[in-house]
Tab-separated table of C-alpha atoms in Angstrom:
chain	number	residue	atom	x	y	z
A	1	MET	CA	9.823	23.331	22.637
A	2	ALA	CA	10.135	26.736	21.820
A	3	GLY	CA	8.264	28.315	18.422
A	4	LYS	CA	5.489	26.015	19.345
A	5	ARG	CA	1.771	27.165	18.565
A	6	PRO	CA	-0.849	26.652	21.574
A	7	GLY	CA	-3.180	24.065	20.902
A	8	ALA	CA	-0.658	22.243	18.454
A	9	PRO	CA	0.033	19.126	20.391
A	10	PRO	CA	3.616	17.231	19.321
A	11	GLN	CA	3.796	14.051	17.517
A	12	ARG	CA	6.498	11.605	16.730
A	13	LEU	CA	8.896	13.213	14.270
A	14	GLN	CA	8.936	10.487	11.744
A	15	LYS	CA	5.106	10.036	11.696
A	16	ILE	CA	5.059	14.240	10.795
A	17	LEU	CA	7.297	13.835	7.923
A	18	ALA	CA	5.701	10.788	6.661
A	19	ALA	CA	2.403	12.283	6.514
A	20	MET	CA	3.813	14.703	4.234
A	21	GLY	CA	5.183	12.640	1.995
A	22	LEU	CA	8.928	12.956	2.346
A	23	GLY	CA	9.373	9.083	2.538
A	24	SER	CA	8.374	5.960	4.005
A	25	ARG	CA	8.177	5.846	8.153
A	26	ARG	CA	11.121	3.346	8.115
A	27	GLU	CA	12.955	5.563	5.584
A	28	ILE	CA	12.693	8.820	7.736
A	29	GLU	CA	13.328	6.597	10.815
A	30	ARG	CA	16.937	5.679	9.208
A	31	TRP	CA	17.855	9.061	8.586
A	32	ILE	CA	17.009	10.353	11.586
A	33	ALA	CA	19.232	7.477	13.352
A	34	ALA	CA	21.878	8.528	10.773
A	35	GLY	CA	21.832	12.109	12.352
A	36	GLU	CA	20.443	13.905	9.181
A	37	VAL	CA	17.223	15.615	10.799
A	38	THR	CA	17.472	17.973	13.466
A	39	VAL	CA	14.631	20.092	15.271
A	40	ASN	CA	15.384	23.234	16.618
A	41	GLY	CA	19.232	22.732	15.909
A	42	ARG	CA	19.537	19.760	17.597
A	43	VAL	CA	20.158	16.291	16.053
A	44	ALA	CA	16.613	14.459	16.399
A	45	THR	CA	16.173	10.705	17.631
A	46	VAL	CA	13.543	8.441	16.640
A	47	GLY	CA	11.914	9.298	19.738
A	48	THR	CA	11.687	13.132	19.248
A	49	SER	CA	8.508	14.727	18.639
A	50	ALA	CA	7.693	18.332	17.050
A	51	ALA	CA	5.092	20.485	16.691
A	52	PRO	CA	4.320	23.268	14.112
A	53	GLY	CA	6.368	26.129	14.629
A	54	ASP	CA	9.770	23.978	15.316
A	55	ARG	CA	12.319	24.239	13.380
A	56	VAL	CA	13.127	21.162	11.254
A	57	THR	CA	15.798	20.326	8.824
A	58	VAL	CA	16.248	16.688	6.826
A	59	ARG	CA	19.178	16.096	5.058
A	60	GLY	CA	20.381	19.649	5.033
A	61	ARG	CA	16.623	20.855	3.995
A	62	PRO	CA	14.347	23.240	5.796
A	63	VAL	CA	10.889	21.458	6.349
A	64	ASN	CA	7.868	23.658	7.206
A	65	LEU	CA	5.533	21.927	9.809
A	66	ALA	CA	3.025	24.580	9.706
A	67	LYS	CA	2.340	23.577	6.454
A	68	ALA	CA	-0.738	21.268	6.950
A	69	PRO	CA	-0.055	18.484	4.303
A	70	SER	CA	-2.461	17.996	1.913
A	71	ILE	CA	-2.928	14.429	1.447
A	72	GLN	CA	-3.729	12.564	-1.948
A	73	VAL	CA	-4.442	8.935	-2.844
A	74	LEU	CA	-4.018	7.672	-6.763
A	75	ALA	CA	-5.568	5.072	-8.135
A	76	TYR	CA	-3.404	3.740	-10.666
A	77	HIS	CA	-4.174	0.733	-13.358
A	78	LYS	CA	-0.821	-1.126	-13.880
A	79	PRO	CA	-0.249	-2.939	-17.045
A	80	GLU	CA	1.771	-6.208	-17.400
A	81	GLY	CA	5.299	-5.669	-17.526
A	82	GLU	CA	5.935	-2.556	-15.268
A	83	VAL	CA	7.935	-2.712	-11.992
A	84	VAL	CA	6.354	-1.508	-8.789
A	85	ALA	CA	9.689	0.521	-8.173
A	86	ARG	CA	11.316	3.971	-8.529
A	87	SER	CA	14.112	2.699	-10.688
A	88	ASP	CA	15.097	-0.826	-12.289
A	89	PRO	CA	18.530	-1.936	-12.479
A	90	GLU	CA	17.294	-4.472	-16.050
A	91	GLY	CA	15.699	-1.231	-17.640
A	92	ARG	CA	12.079	-2.192	-17.541
A	93	PRO	CA	9.510	0.265	-17.174
A	94	THR	CA	8.463	1.375	-13.929
A	95	VAL	CA	5.018	2.494	-12.483
A	96	PHE	CA	6.155	5.944	-11.406
A	97	GLU	CA	7.388	7.123	-15.045
A	98	ARG	CA	3.673	7.030	-15.884
A	99	LEU	CA	2.295	8.727	-12.646
A	100	PRO	CA	1.257	12.454	-12.279
A	101	LYS	CA	3.420	14.772	-10.197
A	102	PRO	CA	1.876	15.212	-6.745
A	103	ALA	CA	1.106	18.437	-5.307
A	104	ARG	CA	3.832	17.892	-2.350
A	105	GLY	CA	6.242	15.459	-1.486
A	106	ARG	CA	6.345	11.841	-3.604
A	107	TRP	CA	4.172	8.842	-4.152
A	108	ILE	CA	4.495	5.794	-1.912
A	109	ALA	CA	3.093	2.765	-3.244
A	110	ILE	CA	0.411	0.771	-1.128
A	111	GLY	CA	1.934	-2.371	-1.794
A	112	ARG	CA	3.315	-4.207	-4.582
A	113	LEU	CA	2.320	-5.808	-7.415
A	114	ASP	CA	4.286	-8.432	-9.569
A	115	LEU	CA	5.823	-7.667	-12.670
A	116	ASN	CA	3.332	-10.361	-14.611
A	117	THR	CA	0.025	-8.894	-12.517
A	118	SER	CA	-2.047	-6.049	-13.405
A	119	GLY	CA	-4.707	-3.977	-11.991
A	120	LEU	CA	-5.538	-1.917	-9.202
A	121	LEU	CA	-2.353	-0.301	-7.584
A	122	LEU	CA	-2.909	2.949	-4.790
A	123	LEU	CA	-0.201	5.107	-4.244
A	124	THR	CA	-0.421	8.229	-1.728
A	125	THR	CA	1.481	10.941	-0.522
A	126	ASP	CA	0.901	10.126	3.219
A	127	GLY	CA	3.452	7.253	4.568
A	128	ALA	CA	1.175	6.765	7.810
A	129	LEU	CA	-1.498	6.387	5.532
A	130	ALA	CA	0.366	3.879	3.478
A	131	ASN	CA	2.025	2.013	6.605
A	132	THR	CA	-2.029	1.498	7.936
A	133	LEU	CA	-3.341	0.244	4.773
A	134	MET	CA	-0.221	-2.283	4.379
A	135	HIS	CA	-0.024	-3.674	7.654
A	136	PRO	CA	-1.380	-7.264	8.282
A	137	SER	CA	-3.452	-6.462	11.383
A	138	ALA	CA	-5.754	-4.111	9.238
A	139	GLN	CA	-7.108	-7.145	7.526
A	140	ILE	CA	-7.665	-4.886	3.944
A	141	GLU	CA	-9.497	-7.246	1.687
A	142	ARG	CA	-7.939	-7.439	-1.731
A	143	GLU	CA	-10.047	-8.579	-4.668
A	144	TYR	CA	-8.687	-10.261	-7.997
A	145	ALA	CA	-9.504	-11.652	-11.235
A	146	VAL	CA	-7.196	-14.984	-12.141
A	147	ARG	CA	-7.605	-17.251	-15.049
A	148	VAL	CA	-6.169	-20.491	-13.903
A	149	ARG	CA	-5.177	-23.776	-15.791
A	150	GLY	CA	-5.696	-27.297	-14.505
A	151	GLU	CA	-8.327	-29.448	-13.155
A	152	ILE	CA	-10.803	-27.748	-10.647
A	153	ASP	CA	-13.193	-29.524	-8.226
A	154	GLU	CA	-15.487	-28.559	-4.971
A	155	ALA	CA	-12.499	-30.015	-2.853
A	156	LEU	CA	-9.866	-27.851	-3.992
A	157	ILE	CA	-11.738	-24.715	-3.710
A	158	ARG	CA	-12.735	-25.734	0.220
A	159	ARG	CA	-9.081	-26.208	0.755
A	160	LEU	CA	-8.197	-22.791	-0.634
A	161	VAL	CA	-10.656	-21.216	1.628
A	162	SER	CA	-10.376	-23.420	4.663
A	163	GLY	CA	-6.317	-22.719	4.402
A	164	VAL	CA	-3.073	-24.538	3.381
A	165	THR	CA	0.370	-24.359	4.453
A	166	LEU	CA	2.742	-22.471	2.150
A	167	GLU	CA	6.613	-21.755	2.725
A	168	ASP	CA	6.270	-18.910	4.714
A	169	GLY	CA	3.263	-20.013	6.747
A	170	PRO	CA	-0.537	-21.055	6.792
A	171	ALA	CA	-2.535	-18.812	3.704
A	172	ARG	CA	-6.270	-18.753	2.892
A	173	PHE	CA	-8.382	-17.230	0.587
A	174	GLU	CA	-11.522	-15.108	2.474
A	175	ASP	CA	-13.750	-16.077	-0.790
A	176	VAL	CA	-13.657	-18.032	-4.107
A	177	VAL	CA	-16.352	-17.172	-6.731
A	178	TYR	CA	-16.230	-18.910	-10.242
A	179	SER	CA	-16.699	-16.394	-13.508
A	180	GLY	CA	-16.707	-18.320	-16.419
A	181	GLY	CA	-14.187	-20.245	-18.465
A	182	GLU	CA	-13.970	-23.398	-21.105
A	183	GLY	CA	-11.866	-26.527	-21.047
A	184	LEU	CA	-9.447	-26.267	-18.508
A	185	ASN	CA	-9.169	-22.691	-18.283
A	186	HIS	CA	-11.096	-20.698	-15.526
A	187	TRP	CA	-11.870	-17.538	-14.456
A	188	PHE	CA	-12.251	-17.003	-10.394
A	189	HIS	CA	-12.763	-13.467	-8.367
A	190	VAL	CA	-10.560	-14.535	-5.234
A	191	VAL	CA	-10.476	-12.108	-1.820
A	192	LEU	CA	-7.870	-12.526	0.825
A	193	CYS	CA	-6.804	-10.108	3.651
A	194	GLU	CA	-2.707	-10.001	3.407
A	195	GLY	CA	-0.394	-9.116	0.776
A	196	ARG	CA	2.447	-11.542	0.803
A	197	LYS	CA	4.421	-11.755	-1.933
A	198	ARG	CA	2.894	-13.798	-5.178
A	199	GLU	CA	0.386	-14.982	-2.541
A	200	VAL	CA	-2.639	-15.429	-5.009
A	201	ARG	CA	-0.576	-17.502	-7.442
A	202	ARG	CA	1.153	-19.753	-4.313
A	203	LEU	CA	-2.189	-20.637	-3.189
A	204	TRP	CA	-3.132	-21.843	-6.649
A	205	GLU	CA	0.004	-23.467	-7.307
A	206	SER	CA	-0.329	-25.564	-4.105
A	207	GLN	CA	-2.914	-27.195	-5.408
A	208	GLY	CA	-1.403	-28.292	-8.759
A	209	VAL	CA	-3.067	-25.486	-10.903
A	210	VAL	CA	-1.382	-22.840	-12.895
A	211	VAL	CA	-2.059	-19.346	-12.927
A	212	SER	CA	-2.129	-17.871	-16.322
A	213	ARG	CA	-3.648	-14.142	-15.565
A	214	LEU	CA	-3.888	-12.296	-12.731
A	215	LYS	CA	-5.830	-9.001	-11.844
A	216	ARG	CA	-6.211	-6.754	-8.971
A	217	ALA	CA	-10.048	-5.470	-9.422
A	218	ARG	CA	-10.336	-4.089	-5.592
A	219	PHE	CA	-8.121	-2.895	-2.770
A	220	ALA	CA	-10.388	-2.304	0.287
A	221	ASN	CA	-13.472	-0.148	-0.744
A	222	VAL	CA	-11.596	0.913	-3.987
A	223	THR	CA	-12.080	-0.812	-7.563
A	224	ILE	CA	-10.982	-0.396	-10.756
A	225	SER	CA	-13.775	0.315	-12.256
A	226	GLY	CA	-13.479	2.966	-15.275
A	227	LEU	CA	-9.519	2.773	-15.405
A	228	ARG	CA	-7.974	1.724	-18.403
A	229	PRO	CA	-4.558	0.237	-18.349
A	230	GLY	CA	-1.519	2.722	-17.628
A	231	THR	CA	-4.060	5.486	-16.694
A	232	SER	CA	-4.934	6.851	-13.059
A	233	ARG	CA	-7.031	8.933	-11.235
A	234	GLU	CA	-6.484	10.678	-7.924
A	235	LEU	CA	-9.337	9.898	-5.207
A	236	THR	CA	-11.708	12.861	-4.174
A	237	ALA	CA	-11.685	14.132	-0.324
A	238	ASP	CA	-15.250	12.044	0.295
A	239	GLU	CA	-13.030	8.807	-1.062
A	240	ILE	CA	-10.438	9.286	1.011
A	241	ALA	CA	-12.652	9.690	3.675
A	242	SER	CA	-14.714	6.595	2.783
A	243	LEU	CA	-11.238	4.865	2.488
A	244	ARG	CA	-10.611	5.629	6.262
A	245	GLY	CA	-13.446	4.317	7.383
A	246	TYR	CA	-13.406	1.264	5.796
A	247	VAL	CA	-9.821	0.870	7.341
A	248	SER	CA	-11.193	2.299	11.162
A	249	ALA	CA	-14.091	-0.682	10.722
A	250	ARG	CA	-12.083	-3.535	9.875
A	251	ALA	CA	-8.560	-2.459	11.623
A	252	LYS	CA	-7.924	-4.996	14.649
A	253	ILE	CA	-5.022	-2.051	15.545
A	254	SER	CA	-5.897	1.797	15.257
A	255	PRO	CA	-4.051	3.852	12.323
A	256	ASP	CA	-1.895	5.787	15.075
A	257	ALA	CA	-0.763	2.130	16.472
A	258	ALA	CA	0.107	0.980	12.801
A	259	ALA	CA	2.114	4.557	12.235
A	260	ALA	CA	3.711	4.025	15.643
A	261	ASP	CA	4.630	0.309	15.237
């Protein structure tokens, strides 16, 4: 394509724009399919590639691909009662109302936490990174502190670790560690490697146990340590590099494969 800088290989357009924080990869693909993205004056297709120097417009606005995006990752301590959405038809508070404005693009939530679940939520301006971290094949660990009410014995714990069948397929905890309690109320730390809707709660409920509190303590190698409810902090460049290293070590697919899926 005319205007490309030497040595800058072209990449899939949706991958570049997602990395710039303009939207999720799927959202950008919808814009491309709708004819709302052009490259050098021509309407792009989902298979179009681009490189720095190409003239790109997204929904009528020019985008400078020559500006290398500065990736940001934010750790946020979500309180109970907030919705992980940009707006809510019921008027409930959303996590995005509390977040600082990113230097460029917009925050993309890496997964979701239910209304009544608190704890660590990661967000990024890099759509490709978000997609990689959410891809089931990446096998990213999520650790939760959970308070349950009911009769708990070793056989029940073994079933949760060996696996049970939920309405959307098999599910299991990687680890279950008892962390205290009184009477019928017990605290556990549990780890699982996928993020299906209400999966932690449904696993316990499959054994006739009620979950009364649920808090995510860790996602990958990022913990909630030091974050008060409703506050956030930006990960350092070293922490982002460490997060990428964690993903590379665990992933069954490459980050590029996840981003291009």
